[in-house]
Amino acid sequence: MEKIYLTPGPVRLPPVVIKSLGRDIVSHRSEEFHKIYASIKERLRKVFKTSGEVVVINASGTGGVEAALLTLINSKDRVLVPIYGEFCRRGADILERAGKNVKRSRIEIGRVPSVEDIKKELEDGKYNYIFLIHNETSTGVVLRNLSEISHICKEKGVRVIVDSVSGLCGEYLDMEKWNVDVCISASQKCVAGPPGLSFIALSQEIEEIIERRKNISPSTYLDLYKILQYSKKNETPFTSAIHLFYGLKAALEILEEERLDRRIRRHKINADTLRALFHMIEIEGYSKDVVFSSNTVIVGKLGDKYADLRRRLMNEYGIVVAGKIGMIKDNIVRVGNMGIVGPYEIEKFSRAIGSISEKEESSRRIYEEYLKEFQKLYEGFDLLSELFGEV
Amino acid sequence: MEKIYLTPGPVRLPPVVIKSLGRDIVSHRSEEFHKIYASIKERLRKVFKTSGEVVVINASGTGGVEAALLTLINSKDRVLVPIYGEFCRRGADILERAGKNVKRSRIEIGRVPSVEDIKKELEDGKYNYIFLIHNETSTGVVLRNLSEISHICKEKGVRVIVDSVSGLCGEYLDMEKWNVDVCISASQKCVAGPPGLSFIALSQEIEEIIERRKNISPSTYLDLYKILQYSKKNETPFTSAIHLFYGLKAALEILEEERLDRRIRRHKINADTLRALFHMIEIEGYSKDVVFSSNTVIVGKLGDKYADLRRRLMNEYGIVVAGKIGMIKDNIVRVGNMGIVGPYEIEKFSRAIGSISEKEESSRRIYEEYLKEFQKLYEGFDLLSELFGEV
């Protein structure tokens, strides 16, 4: 049985990206590599919406988060980490493992911190940095109030570090307008590139701070000071994963053709459809407020009736979705909608849900509504097969 | 002009390896990925000559070295690091940056530590570990006495950590026979895989020590304790660079066809030829003793006559070689001979050297001798073009 992946990454790659991987190396100290890296950075700046420096690291998202946190934050700094899911917890763990001064602020699971929550924390304690997960895939929530939270932090002199590993290109984000100082993401989620690379975007001010952080990171490999020095020459300090750079470049090029706003919109209409299907079969959203429900991962709480939904989707329909992760102990289903998910996957998923619930007719109608919206969105777009393949 | 890379990695890839990269992802939590990882580990065990665990990390060689050193060595341990080149220095730096207790023992540049040097150090001080570079590409020397050094260390209860990033598959190595406790290597040198992955092979005893090193590494991403836990399930703790795993698997498969002993022998006959060409034009070897001269990187000291040899090779013949690196300040040329260098590159290099020195006839004879040896070595080998391409 052919498998359909609807997990929260890594994601299926656009055919043009796969093709870009199958070539020989260029030296990571050559002019040709400099051009590839420069082109990647230029496009990533547009995606992060920043005019600052962006670096690419040969490590997955966690490695990128670690490089940013452990180079930037020194022993005197205090960091506020609101905990509203597994990836928040991991950020706090990365900091504490390296002996940094962290305050964990617990938020009810299924919610994001409110502007009031943050205000109160910043009144009660003094912090230099806040670390936030833009899109928390363990619970399916997204910080749609990130802009307001950032502005409050700015007023209080607290710098904002955002992990948008699973948000970038799937959820709206504007580093400069929103006063985000550092934003970390990775290649294999909504960017739809090959797994293995992470990126860190820095505001001008943070770049200047990093310049004074020569010996802060305990790690040589993930030392952002050094990575930044090399990045300015369009190089990496150590041997680069050249092929992944080829793939990332191709992924950003096809994204540019698709247009960032359209990709984000596609995630939204996919997500609304997935939520409508859950609603149809009375699976409750795990996110407690639809305003803060993620468009890149849709999380539902499984009651008795569909307790084995994941197993059935897998065994009967070849659809791979995710379950609970880390600190989340409820029986949940997490449906990823990242990268190049489109009518092909949405139809398969609708059919499966329709058939499992014996609501074929309703699910078909939901899919048809979706397809109309999708077709409208992509009217006149010439590169459908380069992006989605012949599916 | 077509470029010929004779740098110390990353190296040109065999055509079958390039081909293996151009496919879509599988989930890093799937059965299919487990099989790929298991197959890689099984083959790496044969290459390292160990029956212990081997882990693969999504990071270049430096990342692998760091993961091993900073997880294994705790705050009470003392580490001896003989310094005979840039990569020795980097190992010591990685340790000191993380606050470990290091003794640097300086060795004359161009030499490796002798058995007597090590004996003396171990009599003068008490150490828990020694960190050694098997093949030091900054000076072109190789520890051909590694087996003797290891045995002395074993007698003194000092555990042996070896960086063989640029040695493995190009120089003879036998972890178990030689009592090497930890050996680190990477994908993009003599293994001829895509850059971006490193491997750590562990003896049974070290594996047991790592099991007690849960909270030693300051790095979450490069925590070998965690990497080892996941590796036992044939998984990586974080998203894997799936495509690089495809490439590494293909690289190890074609290596198995070529046979490890033949690959090592090829590096030797290539190296002897490169050295003969240097000898012909009176370029002095940088390694002070031919017994310890590396077969994977050939380093020559450039006198006045050929002071601009690197530039000429590049500009007039498209041959890319390396120069001095890091702590080495002499005007040297470093000719890499790693991975799948064969008659194609050796002929181009011979011609270039012959033409620059106006010794075409001698250089042609050196090449012809080489070709005969090469042909004898590969007699009956069916996969020449899969390995070397149609060059």
Short mmCIF file of N, CA, C and O in Angstrom, two decimals, chain B residues 1 4 6-8 278 281 283 298-303 305-325 328-336 349 352-353 356:
data_model
loop_
_atom_site.label_atom_id
_atom_site.label_comp_id
_atom_site.label_asym_id
_atom_site.label_seq_id
_atom_site.Cartn_x
_atom_site.Cartn_y
_atom_site.Cartn_z
N MET B 1 37.06 25.86 -17.91
CA MET B 1 37.95 24.71 -17.68
C MET B 1 37.35 23.78 -16.62
O MET B 1 36.91 24.23 -15.57
N ILE B 4 39.51 19.73 -11.40
CA ILE B 4 39.89 18.47 -10.76
C ILE B 4 40.15 18.79 -9.29
O ILE B 4 41.03 19.60 -8.98
N LEU B 6 41.67 17.97 -5.89
CA LEU B 6 42.60 17.13 -5.12
C LEU B 6 42.84 17.81 -3.77
O LEU B 6 43.97 18.01 -3.34
N THR B 7 41.73 18.18 -3.13
CA THR B 7 41.80 18.79 -1.80
C THR B 7 41.54 17.70 -0.76
O THR B 7 41.06 16.62 -1.12
N PRO B 8 41.83 17.97 0.50
CA PRO B 8 41.55 16.94 1.52
C PRO B 8 40.06 16.90 1.90
O PRO B 8 39.70 17.09 3.05
N PHE B 278 56.47 14.78 -6.83
CA PHE B 278 57.10 15.83 -6.01
C PHE B 278 58.62 15.63 -5.98
O PHE B 278 59.39 16.59 -6.10
N ILE B 281 60.46 16.85 -9.01
CA ILE B 281 60.69 18.29 -9.15
C ILE B 281 61.27 18.88 -7.85
O ILE B 281 61.25 20.09 -7.63
N ILE B 283 60.41 18.86 -4.73
CA ILE B 283 59.60 19.44 -3.65
C ILE B 283 59.74 18.51 -2.46
O ILE B 283 59.49 17.31 -2.55
N ILE B 298 49.03 14.34 0.66
CA ILE B 298 50.47 14.42 0.42
C ILE B 298 50.86 15.89 0.53
O ILE B 298 50.35 16.73 -0.20
N VAL B 299 51.74 16.17 1.49
CA VAL B 299 52.06 17.56 1.78
C VAL B 299 53.51 17.84 1.41
O VAL B 299 54.42 17.10 1.80
N GLY B 300 53.71 18.89 0.63
CA GLY B 300 55.06 19.28 0.23
C GLY B 300 55.36 20.70 0.66
O GLY B 300 54.46 21.54 0.75
N LYS B 301 56.64 20.95 0.94
CA LYS B 301 57.05 22.30 1.32
C LYS B 301 57.50 23.01 0.05
O LYS B 301 58.36 22.51 -0.67
N LEU B 302 56.94 24.17 -0.21
CA LEU B 302 57.23 24.86 -1.46
C LEU B 302 58.39 25.82 -1.28
O LEU B 302 58.32 26.76 -0.49
N GLY B 303 59.48 25.56 -2.00
CA GLY B 303 60.61 26.48 -1.99
C GLY B 303 60.33 27.64 -2.95
O GLY B 303 59.21 27.80 -3.44
N LYS B 305 61.30 28.15 -6.01
CA LYS B 305 61.06 27.80 -7.41
C LYS B 305 59.57 27.55 -7.69
O LYS B 305 59.05 27.95 -8.73
N TYR B 306 58.89 26.86 -6.76
CA TYR B 306 57.48 26.54 -7.00
C TYR B 306 56.57 27.22 -5.98
O TYR B 306 55.51 26.71 -5.62
N ALA B 307 57.00 28.40 -5.53
CA ALA B 307 56.25 29.10 -4.49
C ALA B 307 54.78 29.30 -4.88
O ALA B 307 53.89 29.28 -4.03
N ASP B 308 54.53 29.48 -6.17
CA ASP B 308 53.14 29.72 -6.61
C ASP B 308 52.52 28.50 -7.29
O ASP B 308 51.65 28.61 -8.14
N LEU B 309 52.99 27.31 -6.88
CA LEU B 309 52.51 26.08 -7.52
C LEU B 309 50.99 25.93 -7.46
O LEU B 309 50.34 25.56 -8.44
N ARG B 310 50.41 26.24 -6.30
CA ARG B 310 48.96 26.06 -6.16
C ARG B 310 48.19 26.93 -7.15
O ARG B 310 47.26 26.48 -7.80
N ARG B 311 48.63 28.19 -7.24
CA ARG B 311 47.96 29.11 -8.15
C ARG B 311 48.09 28.62 -9.60
O ARG B 311 47.12 28.63 -10.36
N ARG B 312 49.28 28.15 -9.96
CA ARG B 312 49.49 27.69 -11.33
C ARG B 312 48.64 26.44 -11.63
O ARG B 312 48.04 26.34 -12.70
N LEU B 313 48.62 25.50 -10.70
CA LEU B 313 47.81 24.29 -10.90
C LEU B 313 46.35 24.67 -11.14
O LEU B 313 45.68 24.13 -12.01
N MET B 314 45.90 25.63 -10.36
CA MET B 314 44.51 26.07 -10.46
C MET B 314 44.27 26.82 -11.78
O MET B 314 43.38 26.47 -12.55
N ASN B 315 45.06 27.84 -12.02
CA ASN B 315 44.78 28.72 -13.16
C ASN B 315 45.09 28.09 -14.50
O ASN B 315 44.37 28.29 -15.47
N GLU B 316 46.17 27.30 -14.56
CA GLU B 316 46.57 26.77 -15.86
C GLU B 316 46.01 25.38 -16.13
O GLU B 316 45.87 24.98 -17.28
N TYR B 317 45.68 24.63 -15.05
CA TYR B 317 45.25 23.25 -15.27
C TYR B 317 43.92 22.90 -14.59
O TYR B 317 43.45 21.77 -14.71
N GLY B 318 43.33 23.85 -13.90
CA GLY B 318 42.05 23.58 -13.23
C GLY B 318 42.14 22.58 -12.10
O GLY B 318 41.14 21.97 -11.71
N ILE B 319 43.36 22.39 -11.57
CA ILE B 319 43.53 21.42 -10.49
C ILE B 319 43.53 22.15 -9.15
O ILE B 319 44.36 23.02 -8.90
N VAL B 320 42.55 21.78 -8.32
CA VAL B 320 42.40 22.46 -7.03
C VAL B 320 43.10 21.64 -5.95
O VAL B 320 42.74 20.49 -5.71
N VAL B 321 44.14 22.22 -5.35
CA VAL B 321 44.80 21.58 -4.21
C VAL B 321 44.73 22.56 -3.04
O VAL B 321 44.31 23.70 -3.21
N ALA B 322 45.15 22.13 -1.86
CA ALA B 322 45.03 23.00 -0.68
C ALA B 322 46.38 23.56 -0.28
O ALA B 322 47.43 23.05 -0.68
N GLY B 323 46.33 24.62 0.54
CA GLY B 323 47.55 25.23 1.08
C GLY B 323 47.60 25.06 2.58
O GLY B 323 46.99 24.16 3.13
N LYS B 324 48.31 25.98 3.22
CA LYS B 324 48.47 25.88 4.68
C LYS B 324 47.14 26.08 5.38
O LYS B 324 46.22 26.68 4.84
N ILE B 325 47.06 25.58 6.59
CA ILE B 325 45.82 25.66 7.36
C ILE B 325 46.15 25.87 8.83
O ILE B 325 47.06 25.26 9.37
N ILE B 328 49.64 25.97 10.98
CA ILE B 328 50.78 25.72 10.09
C ILE B 328 51.03 26.98 9.26
O ILE B 328 50.14 27.42 8.53
N LYS B 329 52.22 27.56 9.38
CA LYS B 329 52.46 28.85 8.74
C LYS B 329 53.38 28.76 7.52
O LYS B 329 53.57 29.75 6.81
N ASP B 330 53.98 27.59 7.27
CA ASP B 330 54.88 27.46 6.11
C ASP B 330 54.09 27.46 4.81
O ASP B 330 52.90 27.15 4.78
N ASN B 331 54.78 27.81 3.72
CA ASN B 331 54.15 27.74 2.40
C ASN B 331 54.17 26.29 1.92
O ASN B 331 55.17 25.80 1.43
N ILE B 332 53.04 25.62 2.11
CA ILE B 332 52.97 24.21 1.75
C ILE B 332 51.89 23.97 0.71
O ILE B 332 51.03 24.82 0.48
N VAL B 333 51.98 22.82 0.05
CA VAL B 333 50.91 22.38 -0.83
C VAL B 333 50.40 21.06 -0.25
O VAL B 333 51.18 20.22 0.17
N ARG B 334 49.06 20.94 -0.17
CA ARG B 334 48.48 19.71 0.35
C ARG B 334 47.62 19.10 -0.74
O ARG B 334 46.63 19.70 -1.17
N VAL B 335 48.03 17.93 -1.21
CA VAL B 335 47.32 17.27 -2.30
C VAL B 335 46.49 16.13 -1.71
O VAL B 335 47.03 15.17 -1.17
N GLY B 336 45.18 16.29 -1.79
CA GLY B 336 44.29 15.27 -1.26
C GLY B 336 44.19 14.09 -2.20
O GLY B 336 44.22 14.25 -3.43
N PHE B 349 47.16 15.30 -13.04
CA PHE B 349 48.14 15.90 -12.14
C PHE B 349 49.56 15.68 -12.66
O PHE B 349 50.39 16.60 -12.65
N ALA B 352 50.28 18.00 -15.52
CA ALA B 352 50.45 19.38 -15.07
C ALA B 352 51.84 19.57 -14.46
O ALA B 352 52.56 20.52 -14.80
N ILE B 353 52.23 18.64 -13.60
CA ILE B 353 53.55 18.75 -12.95
C ILE B 353 54.65 18.63 -14.00
O ILE B 353 55.62 19.39 -13.99
N ILE B 356 54.69 21.98 -15.97
CA ILE B 356 55.20 23.10 -15.18
C ILE B 356 56.72 23.00 -15.01
O ILE B 356 57.43 24.00 -15.08
#
